[in-house]
PDB file of C-alpha atoms in Angstrom:
ATOM      1  CA  GLU A 597      13.786  -3.139 -13.727  1.00 79.00           C
ATOM      2  CA  CYS A 598      12.177  -5.341 -16.736  1.00 82.00           C
ATOM      3  CA  TYR A 599       9.944  -8.031 -14.874  1.00 85.00           C
ATOM      4  CA  VAL A 600       8.931  -5.039 -12.197  1.00 87.00           C
ATOM      5  CA  GLN A 601       7.842  -2.289 -15.049  1.00 90.00           C
ATOM      6  CA  ASN A 602       6.704  -5.148 -17.557  1.00 91.00           C
ATOM      7  CA  THR A 603       4.709  -6.409 -14.645  1.00 91.00           C
ATOM      8  CA  ALA A 604       3.113  -2.647 -13.680  1.00 94.00           C
ATOM      9  CA  ARG A 605       2.313  -2.218 -16.751  1.00 96.00           C
ATOM     10  CA  GLU A 606      -0.339  -5.221 -17.300  1.00 96.00           C
ATOM     11  CA  TYR A 607      -1.666  -4.164 -13.896  1.00 95.00           C
ATOM     12  CA  ALA A 608      -2.193  -0.986 -15.858  1.00 97.00           C
ATOM     13  CA  LYS A 609      -3.931  -2.090 -19.206  1.00 98.00           C
ATOM     14  CA  ILE A 610      -6.546  -4.010 -17.091  1.00 97.00           C
ATOM     15  CA  TYR A 611      -7.371  -0.469 -14.854  1.00 98.00           C
ATOM     16  CA  ALA A 612      -7.382   0.931 -18.566  1.00 97.00           C
ATOM     17  CA  ALA A 613      -9.702  -1.132 -19.491  1.00 97.00           C
ATOM     18  CA  GLU A 614     -12.261  -0.718 -16.654  1.00 97.00           C
ATOM     19  CA  ALA A 615     -11.894   2.738 -15.992  1.00 97.00           C
ATOM     20  CA  GLU A 616     -11.810   4.210 -19.937  1.00 96.00           C
ATOM     21  CA  PRO A 617     -15.535   3.151 -20.365  1.00 97.00           C
ATOM     22  CA  LEU A 618     -16.444   5.223 -17.182  1.00 97.00           C
ATOM     23  CA  GLU A 619     -18.146   8.211 -18.353  1.00 96.00           C
ATOM     24  CA  GLY A 620     -16.310  11.424 -17.759  1.00 96.00           C
ATOM     25  CA  PHE A 621     -12.964   8.945 -16.724  1.00 97.00           C
ATOM     26  CA  GLY A 622     -11.224  10.336 -19.635  1.00 96.00           C
ATOM     27  CA  GLU A 623      -7.318   9.070 -20.224  1.00 96.00           C
ATOM     28  CA  VAL A 624      -5.422   6.636 -18.465  1.00 96.00           C
ATOM     29  CA  PRO A 625      -2.235   6.665 -17.433  1.00 95.00           C
ATOM     30  CA  GLU A 626      -0.185   4.064 -19.057  1.00 96.00           C
ATOM     31  CA  ILE A 627       3.220   2.474 -18.042  1.00 96.00           C
ATOM     32  CA  ILE A 628       5.344   2.437 -21.107  1.00 95.00           C
ATOM     33  CA  PRO A 629       7.300  -1.105 -21.612  1.00 94.00           C
ATOM     34  CA  ILE A 630      10.908  -1.786 -21.134  1.00 91.00           C
ATOM     35  CA  PHE A 631      12.818  -3.864 -22.637  1.00 93.00           C
ATOM     36  CA  LEU A 632      16.046  -5.738 -22.509  1.00 92.00           C
ATOM     37  CA  VAL A 633      18.992  -5.733 -25.082  1.00 93.00           C
ATOM     38  CA  HIS A 634      21.727  -8.322 -25.704  1.00 93.00           C
ATOM     39  CA  ARG A 635      24.774  -6.449 -27.037  1.00 92.00           C
ATOM     40  CA  PRO A 636      27.132  -9.315 -26.794  1.00 92.00           C
ATOM     41  CA  ALA A 637      29.992  -6.877 -28.426  1.00 92.00           C
ATOM     42  CA  ASN A 638      29.665  -4.031 -26.278  1.00 90.00           C
ATOM     43  CA  ASN A 639      31.677  -4.135 -22.765  1.00 92.00           C
ATOM     44  CA  ILE A 640      28.400  -3.990 -20.850  1.00 90.00           C
ATOM     45  CA  PRO A 641      26.634  -6.845 -22.768  1.00 90.00           C
ATOM     46  CA  TYR A 642      23.041  -6.158 -21.326  1.00 92.00           C
ATOM     47  CA  ALA A 643      21.049  -2.777 -21.416  1.00 91.00           C
ATOM     48  CA  THR A 644      17.347  -1.499 -20.990  1.00 90.00           C
ATOM     49  CA  VAL A 645      15.632   0.177 -23.639  1.00 91.00           C
ATOM     50  CA  GLU A 646      12.003   2.081 -23.705  1.00 91.00           C
ATOM     51  CA  GLU A 647      10.302   5.420 -25.394  1.00 92.00           C
ATOM     52  CA  GLU A 648      12.251   8.733 -24.635  1.00 94.00           C
ATOM     53  CA  LEU A 649       9.843  10.887 -22.726  1.00 94.00           C
ATOM     54  CA  VAL A 650       9.734  14.394 -23.927  1.00 96.00           C
ATOM     55  CA  GLY A 651       8.404  17.268 -21.223  1.00 95.00           C
ATOM     56  CA  GLU A 652       8.261  17.984 -18.006  1.00 91.00           C
ATOM     57  CA  PHE A 653       9.067  14.690 -15.745  1.00 90.00           C
ATOM     58  CA  VAL A 654       7.166  14.486 -12.399  1.00 89.00           C
ATOM     59  CA  LYS A 655       7.027  12.661  -9.561  1.00 88.00           C
ATOM     60  CA  TYR A 656       3.656  11.583  -8.685  1.00 86.00           C
ATOM     61  CA  SER A 657       4.165   9.327  -5.887  1.00 79.00           C
ATOM     62  CA  VAL A 658       7.717   8.200  -4.248  1.00 66.00           C
ATOM     63  CA  ARG A 659       9.088   4.853  -3.437  1.00 56.00           C
ATOM     64  CA  ASP A 660       8.061   4.489  -0.095  1.00 52.00           C
ATOM     65  CA  GLY A 661       4.194   5.173  -0.883  1.00 49.00           C
ATOM     66  CA  LYS A 662       3.537   8.605   0.216  1.00 54.00           C
ATOM     67  CA  GLU A 663       1.945  10.423  -2.398  1.00 54.00           C
ATOM     68  CA  VAL A 664       3.537  13.875  -3.791  1.00 54.00           C
ATOM     69  CA  ASN A 665       0.668  16.013  -2.734  1.00 50.00           C
ATOM     70  CA  PHE A 666       1.116  19.047  -4.426  1.00 51.00           C
ATOM     71  CA  ARG A 667       1.664  17.824  -7.786  1.00 48.00           C
ATOM     72  CA  ARG A 668      -1.370  14.743  -6.848  1.00 51.00           C
ATOM     73  CA  ARG A 669      -3.996  17.736  -6.101  1.00 55.00           C
ATOM     74  CA  ASP A 670      -2.955  19.875  -9.155  1.00 64.00           C
ATOM     75  CA  SER A 671      -2.917  17.225 -11.567  1.00 84.00           C
ATOM     76  CA  GLU A 672      -5.567  14.897 -13.409  1.00 91.00           C
ATOM     77  CA  ALA A 673      -2.339  12.736 -14.125  1.00 91.00           C
ATOM     78  CA  GLY A 674      -1.425  12.320 -10.394  1.00 89.00           C
ATOM     79  CA  GLN A 675      -4.574  11.873  -9.174  1.00 91.00           C
ATOM     80  CA  LYS A 676      -5.511   9.060 -11.854  1.00 94.00           C
ATOM     81  CA  CYS A 677      -1.863   7.712 -10.515  1.00 92.00           C
ATOM     82  CA  CYS A 678      -2.974   7.462  -6.837  1.00 90.00           C
ATOM     83  CA  THR A 679      -6.215   6.000  -8.412  1.00 94.00           C
ATOM     84  CA  PHE A 680      -3.898   3.273 -10.375  1.00 96.00           C
ATOM     85  CA  GLN A 681      -2.264   2.738  -7.019  1.00 94.00           C
ATOM     86  CA  HIS A 682      -5.537   2.063  -5.083  1.00 95.00           C
ATOM     87  CA  TRP A 683      -7.299   0.137  -7.726  1.00 97.00           C
ATOM     88  CA  VAL A 684      -4.076  -2.482  -7.750  1.00 95.00           C
ATOM     89  CA  TYR A 685      -4.073  -2.570  -3.622  1.00 94.00           C
ATOM     90  CA  GLU A 686      -7.641  -3.418  -3.700  1.00 96.00           C
ATOM     91  CA  LYS A 687      -7.458  -5.832  -6.135  1.00 95.00           C
ATOM     92  CA  THR A 688      -4.642  -7.490  -4.797  1.00 92.00           C
ATOM     93  CA  ASN A 689      -5.921  -7.735  -1.528  1.00 90.00           C
ATOM     94  CA  GLY A 690      -3.687  -5.467  -0.439  1.00 89.00           C
ATOM     95  CA  SER A 691      -0.651  -7.803  -1.449  1.00 87.00           C
ATOM     96  CA  LEU A 692       0.822  -5.606  -3.851  1.00 90.00           C
ATOM     97  CA  LEU A 693       1.347  -1.624  -4.971  1.00 91.00           C
ATOM     98  CA  VAL A 694       2.494   0.012  -7.576  1.00 92.00           C
ATOM     99  CA  THR A 695       4.887   2.909  -6.512  1.00 88.00           C
ATOM    100  CA  ASP A 696       7.509   5.400  -7.600  1.00 87.00           C
ATOM    101  CA  LEU A 697       5.136   6.767 -10.090  1.00 90.00           C
ATOM    102  CA  GLN A 698       6.395   9.333 -12.423  1.00 91.00           C
ATOM    103  CA  GLY A 699       6.653  10.257 -16.174  1.00 93.00           C
ATOM    104  CA  VAL A 700       5.620  12.548 -18.325  1.00 93.00           C
ATOM    105  CA  GLY A 701       1.664  13.265 -18.338  1.00 91.00           C
ATOM    106  CA  MET A 702       0.101  10.006 -18.461  1.00 94.00           C
ATOM    107  CA  LYS A 703       3.185   8.119 -19.613  1.00 96.00           C
ATOM    108  CA  LEU A 704       5.080   6.748 -16.428  1.00 95.00           C
ATOM    109  CA  THR A 705       8.555   4.764 -16.354  1.00 94.00           C
ATOM    110  CA  ASP A 706      10.871   3.318 -13.714  1.00 90.00           C
ATOM    111  CA  VAL A 707       8.121   2.177 -11.334  1.00 90.00           C
ATOM    112  CA  GLY A 708       8.234  -0.136  -8.658  1.00 87.00           C
ATOM    113  CA  ILE A 709       6.511  -2.567  -7.173  1.00 88.00           C
ATOM    114  CA  ALA A 710       6.089  -3.597  -3.140  1.00 88.00           C
ATOM    115  CA  THR A 711       4.710  -6.933  -1.821  1.00 85.00           C
ATOM    116  CA  LEU A 712       3.777  -8.827   1.195  1.00 83.00           C
ATOM    117  CA  ALA A 713       6.799 -11.085   2.519  1.00 69.00           C
ATOM    118  CA  LYS A 714       6.237 -14.315   0.499  1.00 73.00           C
ATOM    119  CA  GLY A 715       5.161 -11.937  -2.552  1.00 66.00           C
ATOM    120  CA  TYR A 716       1.909 -12.009  -4.669  1.00 66.00           C
ATOM    121  CA  LYS A 717       1.256 -15.311  -6.901  1.00 62.00           C
ATOM    122  CA  GLY A 718       4.884 -15.788  -7.007  1.00 62.00           C
ATOM    123  CA  PHE A 719       5.873 -12.371  -7.851  1.00 63.00           C
ATOM    124  CA  LYS A 720       8.815 -10.778  -5.841  1.00 68.00           C
ATOM    125  CA  GLY A 721       8.662  -6.532  -5.787  1.00 68.00           C
ATOM    126  CA  ASN A 722      11.290  -4.640  -5.399  1.00 64.00           C
ATOM    127  CA  CYS A 723      10.501  -2.413  -2.229  1.00 73.00           C
ATOM    128  CA  SER A 724       9.921  -2.494   1.070  1.00 71.00           C
ATOM    129  CA  ILE A 725       6.574  -4.203   2.811  1.00 73.00           C
ATOM    130  CA  SER A 726       6.411  -1.514   4.606  1.00 76.00           C
ATOM    131  CA  PHE A 727       5.685   0.946   1.398  1.00 82.00           C
ATOM    132  CA  ILE A 728       2.150  -0.888   1.311  1.00 86.00           C
ATOM    133  CA  GLU A 729       1.239   0.241   4.919  1.00 86.00           C
ATOM    134  CA  GLN A 730       2.249   3.703   5.033  1.00 86.00           C
ATOM    135  CA  PHE A 731       0.363   3.695   1.460  1.00 87.00           C
ATOM    136  CA  ARG A 732      -2.834   2.581   3.459  1.00 87.00           C
ATOM    137  CA  ALA A 733      -2.199   5.088   6.136  1.00 87.00           C
ATOM    138  CA  LEU A 734      -1.866   7.968   3.790  1.00 85.00           C
ATOM    139  CA  HIS A 735      -3.644   7.215   0.573  1.00 88.00           C
ATOM    140  CA  GLN A 736      -6.433  10.198   0.035  1.00 88.00           C
ATOM    141  CA  CYS A 737      -9.337   8.631  -2.205  1.00 91.00           C
ATOM    142  CA  ASN A 738     -10.163  11.348  -4.931  1.00 92.00           C
ATOM    143  CA  LYS A 739     -13.027  11.601  -7.677  1.00 94.00           C
ATOM    144  CA  TYR A 740     -11.337   8.848 -10.010  1.00 96.00           C
ATOM    145  CA  CYS A 741     -11.149   6.314  -6.728  1.00 95.00           C
ATOM    146  CA  GLU A 742     -15.062   7.134  -6.159  1.00 96.00           C
ATOM    147  CA  MET A 743     -15.962   6.450  -9.833  1.00 97.00           C
ATOM    148  CA  LEU A 744     -13.994   3.016 -10.042  1.00 97.00           C
ATOM    149  CA  GLY A 745     -16.190   2.574  -6.857  1.00 96.00           C
ATOM    150  CA  LEU A 746     -13.050   1.604  -4.713  1.00 96.00           C
ATOM    151  CA  LYS A 747     -13.427   1.340  -0.641  1.00 94.00           C
ATOM    152  CA  SER A 748     -11.994   4.074   1.421  1.00 93.00           C
ATOM    153  CA  LEU A 749      -8.636   2.964   2.683  1.00 86.00           C
ATOM    154  CA  ARG A 750      -8.731   5.357   5.660  1.00 74.00           C
ATOM    155  CA  THR A 751     -12.003   3.758   6.744  1.00 60.00           C
ATOM    156  CA  THR A 752     -10.352   0.401   6.523  1.00 50.00           C
ATOM    157  CA  HIS A 753      -7.455   1.561   7.996  1.00 47.00           C
ATOM    158  CA  GLN A 754      -9.087   3.100  11.210  1.00 50.00           C
ATOM    159  CA  LYS A 755     -11.249   0.276  11.737  1.00 48.00           C
ATOM    160  CA  GLN A 756      -7.996  -1.763  12.169  1.00 49.00           C
ATOM    161  CA  ARG A 757      -6.491   0.417  14.177  1.00 48.00           C
ATOM    162  CA  LYS A 758      -9.857   1.118  16.236  1.00 47.00           C
ATOM    163  CA  ALA A 759      -9.851  -3.003  16.687  1.00 43.00           C
ATOM    164  CA  THR A 760      -6.020  -3.181  17.656  1.00 41.00           C
ATOM    165  CA  SER A 761      -6.539  -0.005  20.279  1.00 43.00           C
ATOM    166  CA  MET A 762      -9.300  -2.269  21.548  1.00 43.00           C
ATOM    167  CA  LYS A 763      -7.906  -5.355  21.828  1.00 41.00           C
ATOM    168  CA  SER A 764      -4.939  -3.995  23.489  1.00 40.00           C
ATOM    169  CA  LYS A 765      -7.215  -2.009  26.027  1.00 45.00           C
ATOM    170  CA  ASN A 766      -9.239  -5.609  26.662  1.00 45.00           C
ATOM    171  CA  LEU A 767      -5.608  -6.929  26.954  1.00 42.00           C
ATOM    172  CA  PRO A 768      -4.011  -7.525  30.688  1.00 38.00           C
ATOM    173  CA  ASN A 769      -1.226  -5.133  31.313  1.00 39.00           C
ATOM    174  CA  SER A 770       0.944  -4.424  34.279  1.00 36.00           C
ATOM    175  CA  SER A 771      -1.013  -1.644  35.441  1.00 37.00           C
ATOM    176  CA  THR A 772      -4.115  -3.342  35.139  1.00 36.00           C
ATOM    177  CA  ILE A 773      -3.422  -6.723  36.675  1.00 34.00           C
ATOM    178  CA  LYS A 774      -4.561  -6.894  40.274  1.00 38.00           C
ATOM    179  CA  LYS A 775      -1.995  -8.305  42.513  1.00 37.00           C
ATOM    180  CA  THR A 776      -2.730 -10.969  45.164  1.00 36.00           C
ATOM    181  CA  VAL A 777      -0.705 -11.679  47.940  1.00 38.00           C
ATOM    182  CA  PRO A 778      -1.902 -14.967  49.598  1.00 39.00           C
ATOM    183  CA  LYS A 779      -3.116 -13.876  53.031  1.00 41.00           C
ATOM    184  CA  LYS A 780      -1.162 -15.567  56.069  1.00 42.00           C
ATOM    185  CA  ALA A 781      -3.059 -19.027  57.166  1.00 42.00           C
ATOM    186  CA  ARG A 782      -4.988 -17.988  59.937  1.00 40.00           C
ATOM    187  CA  GLU A 783      -4.436 -19.426  63.479  1.00 41.00           C
ATOM    188  CA  PRO A 784      -6.986 -21.381  64.713  1.00 41.00           C
ATOM    189  CA  ARG A 785      -9.338 -19.649  67.252  1.00 41.00           C
ATOM    190  CA  ASP A 786     -10.583 -20.919  70.252  1.00 42.00           C
ATOM    191  CA  PHE A 787     -14.292 -21.887  69.854  1.00 37.00           C
ATOM    192  CA  VAL A 788     -16.525 -20.439  72.267  1.00 42.00           C
ATOM    193  CA  SER A 789     -19.645 -21.650  72.834  1.00 41.00           C
ATOM    194  CA  SER A 790     -22.417 -19.389  74.053  1.00 43.00           C
ATOM    195  CA  GLU A 791     -23.940 -22.181  76.063  1.00 44.00           C
ATOM    196  CA  HIS A 792     -21.227 -21.508  79.018  1.00 41.00           C
TER     197      HIS A 792
END
């Protein structure tokens, strides 16, 4: 849990460094740090500790990569969280996705990370690989994605789907394969000469 959240936090710091200087971008979501504490005298010797977030707790995205659309559309924090997901996805060439973005305002906690099967640069996430595919299919860019110059995932996804469907159209299948049955060998005919 600590490793996942603090890894996502490092990506959020880099995202903030790129986004904050942009005119009109404003405040950037922050993933709060989480710490592992060893308490040897306790029945449960390990615990995690993080800043207490006071206020309305909102989920901006869920673990499966789907955006929580109503909150996202109405909220600057939600739009910036979705942009952060897109940014991470693009920076890692589609190999990693920060999911389950939730918190109070711009302070986020308890995030998840999905990675491709082999992981990404030695890191293996705690969420299903399918979340990456779902995010790519469902994400809708917003003005913050545009400000960062992120490429539309919908266009990329549609091109990939079109290429896949074109390939499958060109591949033979049981209905398009012309079935040929060898003809019976013709019986020899008598040669009739026109000279007779």
